[in-house]
Every structure is written in structure tokens, then in C-alpha cells.
Amino acid sequence: MSRPLTATVKAATRKRVFPRRAAIVLTQTAVEKIRNLLDVHPEAIGLRVGVRARGCNGLSYTLDYVAEKGKFDEEVTQDGAKVFIDAKAQLTLLGTEMDYVSTKLSSEFVFNNPNIKGTCGCGESFTV
């Protein structure tokens, strides 16, 4: 016959702090572009990244200037650039790399998101 399992409760004498990985990682070119954009708009404290239902595949990214942090926004600060992740987009953007790419034809932020299951042909929308 086996003995029943037991558990003991012990009060911790000090709180253990675990390092937390940022929800979104910015490349150096994205950091530089965000800082340049914020220099032009001194009233803004950062950029808010979100997602909304739009496009042929379901969701697309949104970018807005932020004057103050929202109650449930996740704040990511990297090399002086602040990005706020909208509460509704936090799980969708978890582990994403935000880059800024400039070519002869366009300049845009690019999100390298490991959570995406599919994208549309034009690259504007995605599904998770």
C-alpha cells in the first residue's frame, strides 16, 4: 500500500526575482527610427503597437503615438526607445522582433512574429 503524498508550506524569507524577457525585441534600426520619430513629436512618450481585425487574413498591426501609458499596456524600453504593447495584442506579439527596413521603394516597420500561422499575399494581414 502506498503512502499519501504530503506537502509542507514554508514562508520564504526573501523574494526570488527571475529575469523577464521583453515581450517584443527591437532591432537597432527600429530603435533609431523610433527615436527619430519621437524627436519630431515631443508630446509623445513612445509608440503603441496593437493589432486589429482588418485585411483579407484576419489581423493587421497598428502603430500610434502615445502621450501616456494605458492601464494595461506592456512597456518595452530598449536603448532609449519606448514601445507600448496594447493589452489586446500582448499574446499575439509575444516573442516578436520589430525591425525597420528601408528600400528604394518603401520604408516600413517589419514584424518578425513567430506566432503567425499564415499571411495574405500582400503581407498586410495575418492569422495566429
N, CA, C and O atoms as a DFTB+ gen file, in Angstrom:
512 C
 N C O
     1  1       0.840      -1.163       0.000
     2  2       0.000       0.000       0.000
     3  2       0.892       1.235       0.000
     4  3       1.845       1.309       0.776
     5  1       0.595       2.198      -0.857
     6  2       1.429       3.388      -0.952
     7  2       0.961       4.445       0.029
     8  3      -0.217       4.521       0.378
     9  1       1.912       5.260       0.465
    10  2       1.599       6.340       1.396
    11  2       1.043       7.524       0.621
    12  3       1.424       7.732      -0.531
    13  1       0.154       8.304       1.220
    14  2      -0.360       9.503       0.542
    15  2       0.731      10.570       0.468
    16  3       1.586      10.663       1.349
    17  1       0.689      11.365      -0.588
    18  2       1.661      12.445      -0.754
    19  2       1.324      13.582       0.197
    20  3       0.156      13.874       0.451
    21  1       2.355      14.210       0.713
    22  2       2.146      15.351       1.604
    23  2       2.911      16.551       1.077
    24  3       3.864      16.408       0.310
    25  1       2.490      17.721       1.489
    26  2       3.166      18.960       1.110
    27  2       3.315      19.827       2.343
    28  3       2.451      19.826       3.220
    29  1       4.391      20.553       2.410
    30  2       4.656      21.451       3.523
    31  2       4.725      22.869       3.002
    32  3       5.316      23.131       1.955
    33  1       4.120      23.778       3.736
    34  2       4.163      25.189       3.381
    35  2       5.274      25.840       4.182
    36  3       5.359      25.662       5.397
    37  1       6.118      26.589       3.508
    38  2       7.236      27.252       4.162
    39  2       7.242      28.709       3.721
    40  3       7.175      28.998       2.526
    41  1       7.322      29.611       4.661
    42  2       7.371      31.030       4.338
    43  2       8.747      31.374       3.783
    44  3       9.770      31.003       4.358
    45  1       8.761      32.079       2.670
    46  2      10.029      32.479       2.062
    47  2      10.578      33.688       2.800
    48  3       9.842      34.620       3.123
    49  1      11.875      33.663       3.063
    50  2      12.486      34.781       3.777
    51  2      12.811      35.936       2.849
    52  3      12.866      37.082       3.293
    53  1      13.026      35.663       1.579
    54  2      13.280      36.727       0.617
    55  2      12.617      36.362      -0.702
    56  3      12.450      35.187      -1.030
    57  1      12.252      37.370      -1.433
    58  2      11.572      37.168      -2.707
    59  2      12.597      36.888      -3.794
    60  3      13.568      37.628      -3.948
    61  1      12.379      35.820      -4.544
    62  2      13.266      35.494      -5.652
    63  2      12.817      36.256      -6.885
    64  3      11.636      36.260      -7.232
    65  1      13.752      36.889      -7.530
    66  2      13.456      37.660      -8.724
    67  2      14.034      36.932      -9.923
    68  3      15.228      36.638      -9.979
    69  1      13.164      36.649     -10.881
    70  2      13.588      35.981     -12.100
    71  2      13.677      37.010     -13.217
    72  3      12.791      37.857     -13.337
    73  1      14.712      36.961     -14.029
    74  2      14.791      37.893     -15.154
    75  2      13.647      37.620     -16.120
    76  3      13.292      36.472     -16.387
    77  1      13.082      38.698     -16.632
    78  2      11.945      38.589     -17.533
    79  2      12.342      39.056     -18.924
    80  3      12.938      40.121     -19.085
    81  1      12.015      38.268     -19.906
    82  2      12.328      38.617     -21.285
    83  2      11.288      39.604     -21.794
    84  3      10.104      39.485     -21.477
    85  1      11.727      40.571     -22.579
    86  2      10.817      41.563     -23.129
    87  2       9.829      40.887     -24.073
    88  3      10.164      39.922     -24.760
    89  1       8.607      41.410     -24.094
    90  2       7.562      40.849     -24.952
    91  2       7.893      41.039     -26.424
    92  3       7.529      40.209     -27.257
    93  1       8.581      42.124     -26.747
    94  2       8.961      42.427     -28.124
    95  2      10.404      42.928     -28.103
    96  3      10.798      43.657     -27.192
    97  1      11.182      42.543     -29.095
    98  2      12.580      42.947     -29.188
    99  2      12.726      43.870     -30.394
   100  3      12.191      43.589     -31.467
   101  1      13.447      44.965     -30.215
   102  2      13.657      45.938     -31.287
   103  2      15.055      45.771     -31.872
   104  3      16.025      45.573     -31.140
   105  1      15.149      45.853     -33.190
   106  2      16.464      45.866     -33.819
   107  2      17.043      47.272     -33.673
   108  3      16.331      48.212     -33.320
   109  1      18.327      47.405     -33.945
   110  2      18.976      48.713     -33.811
   111  2      18.383      49.728     -34.782
   112  3      18.232      50.896     -34.426
   113  1      18.041      49.307     -36.004
   114  2      17.438      50.244     -36.956
   115  2      16.050      50.678     -36.500
   116  3      15.661      51.824     -36.725
   117  1      15.298      49.784     -35.863
   118  2      13.978      50.156     -35.327
   119  2      14.131      51.137     -34.170
   120  3      13.358      52.089     -34.059
   121  1      15.116      50.915     -33.312
   122  2      15.366      51.826     -32.190
   123  2      15.681      53.222     -32.714
   124  3      15.134      54.211     -32.226
   125  1      16.558      53.301     -33.700
   126  2      16.938      54.602     -34.256
   127  2      15.747      55.309     -34.892
   128  3      15.580      56.515     -34.716
   129  1      14.914      54.568     -35.634
   130  2      13.749      55.175     -36.283
   131  2      12.729      55.654     -35.255
   132  3      12.158      56.734     -35.412
   133  1      12.495      54.876     -34.219
   134  2      11.542      55.271     -33.171
   135  2      12.035      56.531     -32.475
   136  3      11.256      57.453     -32.234
   137  1      13.320      56.578     -32.152
   138  2      13.854      57.782     -31.501
   139  2      13.739      58.995     -32.415
   140  3      13.424      60.087     -31.943
   141  1      13.989      58.827     -33.720
   142  2      13.824      59.932     -34.666
   143  2      12.369      60.393     -34.742
   144  3      12.100      61.594     -34.767
   145  1      11.439      59.454     -34.779
   146  2      10.019      59.810     -34.821
   147  2       9.590      60.556     -33.565
   148  3       8.807      61.503     -33.635
   149  1      10.099      60.132     -32.429
   150  2       9.729      60.775     -31.163
   151  2      10.373      62.145     -31.017
   152  3       9.830      63.006     -30.325
   153  1      11.524      62.367     -31.654
   154  2      12.133      63.702     -31.655
   155  2      11.263      64.695     -32.411
   156  3      11.185      65.866     -32.039
   157  1      10.607      64.230     -33.472
   158  2       9.724      65.082     -34.274
   159  2       8.413      65.358     -33.540
   160  3       7.799      66.404     -33.750
   161  1       7.973      64.428     -32.676
   162  2       6.732      64.559     -31.906
   163  2       7.073      64.577     -30.409
   164  3       6.950      63.550     -29.741
   165  1       7.500      65.730     -29.874
   166  2       7.944      65.775     -28.475
   167  2       6.837      65.502     -27.451
   168  3       7.134      65.173     -26.302
   169  1       5.576      65.633     -27.847
   170  2       4.479      65.356     -26.912
   171  2       4.292      63.860     -26.677
   172  3       3.664      63.463     -25.696
   173  1       4.830      63.031     -27.564
   174  2       4.694      61.578     -27.452
   175  2       5.811      61.006     -26.584
   176  3       6.958      61.449     -26.646
   177  1       5.445      60.008     -25.770
   178  2       6.447      59.336     -24.939
   179  2       6.902      58.019     -25.552
   180  3       7.870      57.419     -25.083
   181  1       6.210      57.563     -26.600
   182  2       6.569      56.315     -27.261
   183  2       5.579      55.967     -28.350
   184  3       4.710      56.765     -28.700
   185  1       5.723      54.758     -28.883
   186  2       4.802      54.228     -29.887
   187  2       3.989      53.097     -29.282
   188  3       4.517      52.290     -28.517
   189  1       2.705      53.033     -29.619
   190  2       1.860      51.916     -29.185
   191  2       1.673      50.974     -30.370
   192  3       1.272      51.386     -31.458
   193  1       1.974      49.704     -30.131
   194  2       1.781      48.667     -31.136
   195  2       0.548      47.873     -30.738
   196  3       0.397      47.465     -29.586
   197  1      -0.322      47.663     -31.702
   198  2      -1.524      46.881     -31.454
   199  2      -1.884      46.057     -32.665
   200  3      -1.205      46.115     -33.691
   201  1      -2.941      45.295     -32.550
   202  2      -3.484      44.557     -33.680
   203  2      -4.977      44.838     -33.739
   204  3      -5.620      45.089     -32.720
   205  1      -5.515      44.792     -34.954
   206  2      -6.961      44.940     -35.103
   207  2      -7.431      44.047     -36.239
   208  3      -6.656      43.663     -37.115
   209  1      -8.706      43.730     -36.205
   210  2      -9.298      42.892     -37.240
   211  2      -9.403      43.705     -38.520
   212  3     -10.154      44.677     -38.600
   213  1      -8.635      43.287     -39.519
   214  2      -8.618      44.012     -40.785
   215  2      -7.888      43.162     -41.816
   216  3      -7.073      42.311     -41.461
   217  1      -8.173      43.388     -43.064
   218  2      -7.468      42.704     -44.133
   219  2      -8.107      41.388     -44.511
   220  3      -9.109      40.972     -43.928
   221  1      -7.520      40.746     -45.485
   222  2      -8.097      39.512     -46.011
   223  2      -7.752      38.282     -45.174
   224  3      -8.324      37.214     -45.394
   225  1      -6.838      38.409     -44.229
   226  2      -6.424      37.242     -43.452
   227  2      -6.728      37.360     -41.966
   228  3      -6.357      36.467     -41.204
   229  1      -7.381      38.418     -41.527
   230  2      -7.828      38.482     -40.142
   231  2      -7.313      39.649     -39.336
   232  3      -8.111      40.486     -38.913
   233  1      -6.013      39.745     -39.101
   234  2      -5.443      40.770     -38.229
   235  2      -4.370      41.574     -38.952
   236  3      -3.727      41.080     -39.878
   237  1      -4.186      42.812     -38.520
   238  2      -3.063      43.612     -39.006
   239  2      -2.535      44.454     -37.857
   240  3      -3.228      44.670     -36.863
   241  1      -1.302      44.928     -38.001
   242  2      -0.657      45.713     -36.954
   243  2      -1.093      47.170     -37.034
   244  3      -1.390      47.682     -38.113
   245  1      -1.127      47.833     -35.874
   246  2      -1.378      49.267     -35.811
   247  2      -0.245      49.924     -35.040
   248  3       0.296      49.337     -34.103
   249  1       0.110      51.130     -35.428
   250  2       1.131      51.924     -34.737
   251  2       0.567      53.311     -34.501
   252  3       0.046      53.941     -35.421
   253  1       0.670      53.792     -33.263
   254  2       0.189      55.121     -32.897
   255  2       1.177      55.765     -31.938
   256  3       1.913      55.081     -31.226
   257  1       1.179      57.090     -31.933
   258  2       1.957      57.817     -30.927
   259  2       1.215      57.761     -29.593
   260  3      -0.016      57.768     -29.560
   261  1       1.971      57.706     -28.493
   262  2       1.387      57.593     -27.164
   263  2       1.760      58.813     -26.333
   264  3       2.936      59.160     -26.223
   265  1       0.758      59.461     -25.750
   266  2       1.009      60.583     -24.844
   267  2       1.123      60.104     -23.402
   268  3       1.844      60.698     -22.601
   269  1       0.410      59.028     -23.074
   270  2       0.521      58.434     -21.737
   271  2       0.251      56.939     -21.819
   272  3      -0.474      56.470     -22.697
   273  1       0.847      56.201     -20.889
   274  2       0.726      54.746     -20.873
   275  2      -0.687      54.347     -20.481
   276  3      -1.257      54.891     -19.536
   277  1      -1.247      53.391     -21.217
   278  2      -2.555      52.846     -20.867
   279  2      -2.456      51.957     -19.649
   280  3      -1.379      51.469     -19.307
   281  1      -3.576      51.750     -19.000
   282  2      -3.601      50.997     -17.739
   283  2      -3.023      49.583     -17.887
   284  3      -2.297      49.120     -17.008
   285  1      -3.336      48.905     -18.976
   286  2      -2.897      47.521     -19.149
   287  2      -1.834      47.358     -20.234
   288  3      -1.544      46.236     -20.650
   289  1      -1.255      48.455     -20.690
   290  2      -0.202      48.381     -21.710
   291  2       1.071      47.770     -21.129
   292  3       1.419      48.009     -19.972
   293  1       1.749      46.986     -21.942
   294  2       3.066      46.447     -21.583
   295  2       4.107      47.415     -22.128
   296  3       4.103      47.720     -23.320
   297  1       4.991      47.895     -21.274
   298  2       6.015      48.859     -21.694
   299  2       7.330      48.147     -21.966
   300  3       7.819      47.384     -21.133
   301  1       7.897      48.403     -23.139
   302  2       9.199      47.854     -23.510
   303  2      10.113      49.035     -23.824
   304  3       9.827      49.826     -24.722
   305  1      11.212      49.149     -23.081
   306  2      12.189      50.208     -23.314
   307  2      13.500      49.557     -23.728
   308  3      14.024      48.681     -23.040
   309  1      14.014      50.002     -24.859
   310  2      15.267      49.449     -25.353
   311  2      16.092      50.576     -25.952
   312  3      15.658      51.223     -26.905
   313  1      17.261      50.815     -25.409
   314  2      18.193      51.842     -25.895
   315  2      17.542      53.212     -26.069
   316  3      17.827      53.923     -27.034
   317  1      16.678      53.575     -25.144
   318  2      16.039      54.886     -25.189
   319  2      14.778      54.965     -26.019
   320  3      14.154      56.025     -26.069
   321  1      14.376      53.891     -26.672
   322  2      13.135      53.865     -27.452
   323  2      12.064      53.137     -26.645
   324  3      12.286      52.027     -26.161
   325  1      10.897      53.776     -26.505
   326  2       9.797      53.168     -25.755
   327  2       8.707      52.708     -26.696
   328  3       8.253      53.449     -27.567
   329  1       8.295      51.456     -26.500
   330  2       7.185      50.878     -27.241
   331  2       6.200      50.346     -26.213
   332  3       6.586      49.662     -25.265
   333  1       4.924      50.666     -26.408
   334  2       3.862      50.191     -25.537
   335  2       3.026      49.198     -26.326
   336  3       2.576      49.498     -27.431
   337  1       2.818      48.019     -25.760
   338  2       2.033      46.992     -26.429
   339  2       0.626      47.035     -25.864
   340  3       0.424      46.896     -24.658
   341  1      -0.336      47.226     -26.737
   342  2      -1.735      47.258     -26.352
   343  2      -2.105      45.939     -25.674
   344  3      -1.613      44.879     -26.060
   345  1      -2.969      46.007     -24.666
   346  2      -3.342      44.827     -23.894
   347  2      -3.909      43.714     -24.771
   348  3      -3.642      42.538     -24.523
   349  1      -4.685      44.068     -25.788
   350  2      -5.299      43.061     -26.660
   351  2      -4.284      42.379     -27.573
   352  3      -4.567      41.314     -28.123
   353  1      -3.108      42.978     -27.740
   354  2      -2.109      42.443     -28.666
   355  2      -0.969      41.715     -27.974
   356  3      -0.091      41.179     -28.650
   357  1      -0.957      41.680     -26.657
   358  2       0.202      41.150     -25.943
   359  2       0.489      39.684     -26.260
   360  3       1.643      39.325     -26.492
   361  1      -0.515      38.847     -26.275
   362  2      -0.272      37.429     -26.567
   363  2       0.073      37.216     -28.034
   364  3       0.848      36.318     -28.366
   365  1      -0.491      38.028     -28.906
   366  2      -0.207      37.911     -30.335
   367  2       1.235      38.298     -30.648
   368  3       1.861      37.701     -31.524
   369  1       1.771      39.303     -29.930
   370  2       3.102      39.837     -30.220
   371  2       4.225      39.211     -29.393
   372  3       5.392      39.547     -29.595
   373  1       3.906      38.334     -28.494
   374  2       4.911      37.745     -27.608
   375  2       6.020      37.064     -28.412
   376  3       5.751      36.166     -29.210
   377  1       7.256      37.490     -28.200
   378  2       8.411      36.911     -28.889
   379  2       8.714      37.528     -30.239
   380  3       9.561      37.018     -30.971
   381  1       8.039      38.619     -30.585
   382  2       8.200      39.248     -31.895
   383  2       9.418      40.161     -31.942
   384  3       9.752      40.817     -30.955
   385  1      10.069      40.198     -33.084
   386  2      11.161      41.145     -33.346
   387  2      10.606      42.251     -34.244
   388  3      10.028      41.979     -35.297
   389  1      10.790      43.500     -33.815
   390  2      10.334      44.649     -34.598
   391  2      11.551      45.260     -35.277
   392  3      12.517      45.642     -34.615
   393  1      11.499      45.349     -36.593
   394  2      12.605      45.857     -37.390
   395  2      12.116      47.032     -38.228
   396  3      10.912      47.198     -38.427
   397  1      13.042      47.842     -38.715
   398  2      12.714      48.916     -39.644
   399  2      13.538      48.688     -40.893
   400  3      14.767      48.641     -40.837
   401  1      12.853      48.545     -42.034
   402  2      13.516      48.226     -43.293
   403  2      13.256      49.351     -44.281
   404  3      12.120      49.791     -44.456
   405  1      14.315      49.808     -44.921
   406  2      14.207      50.872     -45.905
   407  2      14.816      50.389     -47.219
   408  3      15.984      50.003     -47.263
   409  1      14.011      50.414     -48.299
   410  2      14.482      50.035     -49.627
   411  2      14.253      51.212     -50.570
   412  3      13.799      52.275     -50.147
   413  1      14.563      51.020     -51.828
   414  2      14.348      52.088     -52.812
   415  2      12.867      52.412     -52.976
   416  3      12.512      53.549     -53.287
   417  1      12.006      51.427     -52.771
   418  2      10.578      51.616     -52.995
   419  2       9.765      51.905     -51.739
   420  3       8.692      52.501     -51.828
   421  1      10.249      51.499     -50.583
   422  2       9.450      51.696     -49.366
   423  2      10.324      51.730     -48.118
   424  3      11.459      51.255     -48.108
   425  1       9.756      52.303     -47.078
   426  2      10.351      52.296     -45.739
   427  2       9.242      51.940     -44.769
   428  3       8.194      52.587     -44.755
   429  1       9.466      50.905     -43.948
   430  2       8.391      50.452     -43.072
   431  2       8.929      49.634     -41.905
   432  3      10.036      49.098     -41.949
   433  1       8.099      49.554     -40.849
   434  2       8.389      48.650     -39.751
   435  2       7.964      47.252     -40.180
   436  3       6.905      47.066     -40.779
   437  1       8.802      46.280     -39.865
   438  2       8.522      44.888     -40.195
   439  2       8.510      44.100     -38.892
   440  3       9.414      44.233     -38.068
   441  1       7.480      43.281     -38.713
   442  2       7.335      42.470     -37.509
   443  2       7.637      41.016     -37.849
   444  3       6.913      40.393     -38.626
   445  1       8.698      40.480     -37.271
   446  2       9.056      39.069     -37.437
   447  2       8.446      38.315     -36.255
   448  3       9.037      38.218     -35.180
   449  1       7.243      37.784     -36.492
   450  2       6.437      37.215     -35.425
   451  2       6.396      35.695     -35.536
   452  3       5.901      35.168     -36.533
   453  1       6.912      34.973     -34.522
   454  2       6.911      33.506     -34.576
   455  2       5.530      32.895     -34.352
   456  3       5.352      31.696     -34.566
   457  1       4.556      33.688     -33.929
   458  2       3.217      33.171     -33.631
   459  2       2.306      33.119     -34.852
   460  3       1.220      32.544     -34.782
   461  1       2.726      33.704     -35.963
   462  2       1.889      33.791     -37.153
   463  2       1.779      32.423     -37.832
   464  3       2.776      31.740     -38.064
   465  1       0.539      32.050     -38.140
   466  2       0.286      30.779     -38.836
   467  2       0.111      30.973     -40.335
   468  3       0.329      30.044     -41.113
   469  1      -0.287      32.189     -40.749
   470  2      -0.470      32.439     -42.173
   471  2      -0.565      33.927     -42.447
   472  3      -0.949      34.705     -41.574
   473  1      -0.210      34.325     -43.677
   474  2      -0.303      35.724     -44.092
   475  2      -1.006      35.796     -45.439
   476  3      -1.111      34.802     -46.157
   477  1      -1.480      36.982     -45.766
   478  2      -2.091      37.177     -47.079
   479  2      -0.980      37.435     -48.106
   480  3       0.184      37.594     -47.738
   481  1      -1.335      37.475     -49.358
   482  2      -0.350      37.644     -50.426
   483  2       0.367      38.982     -50.387
   484  3       1.544      39.055     -50.740
   485  1      -0.314      40.044     -49.966
   486  2       0.314      41.361     -49.959
   487  2       1.116      41.613     -48.683
   488  3       1.877      42.578     -48.622
   489  1       0.961      40.764     -47.659
   490  2       1.718      40.922     -46.427
   491  2       1.121      41.912     -45.440
   492  3       1.769      42.247     -44.449
   493  1      -0.097      42.389     -45.682
   494  2      -0.736      43.363     -44.795
   495  2      -1.405      42.746     -43.590
   496  3      -1.467      43.371     -42.531
   497  1      -1.915      41.513     -43.730
   498  2      -2.646      40.893     -42.623
   499  2      -2.134      39.483     -42.360
   500  3      -1.408      38.908     -43.171
   501  1      -2.529      38.935     -41.203
   502  2      -2.025      37.636     -40.778
   503  2      -3.033      36.945     -39.874
   504  3      -3.997      37.557     -39.414
   505  1      -2.797      35.667     -39.628
   506  2      -3.586      34.889     -38.655
   507  2      -2.638      34.250     -37.654
   508  3      -1.480      33.965     -37.959
   509  1      -3.155      34.036     -36.461
   510  2      -2.369      33.367     -35.412
   511  2      -3.056      32.098     -34.977
   512  3      -2.553      31.392     -34.103
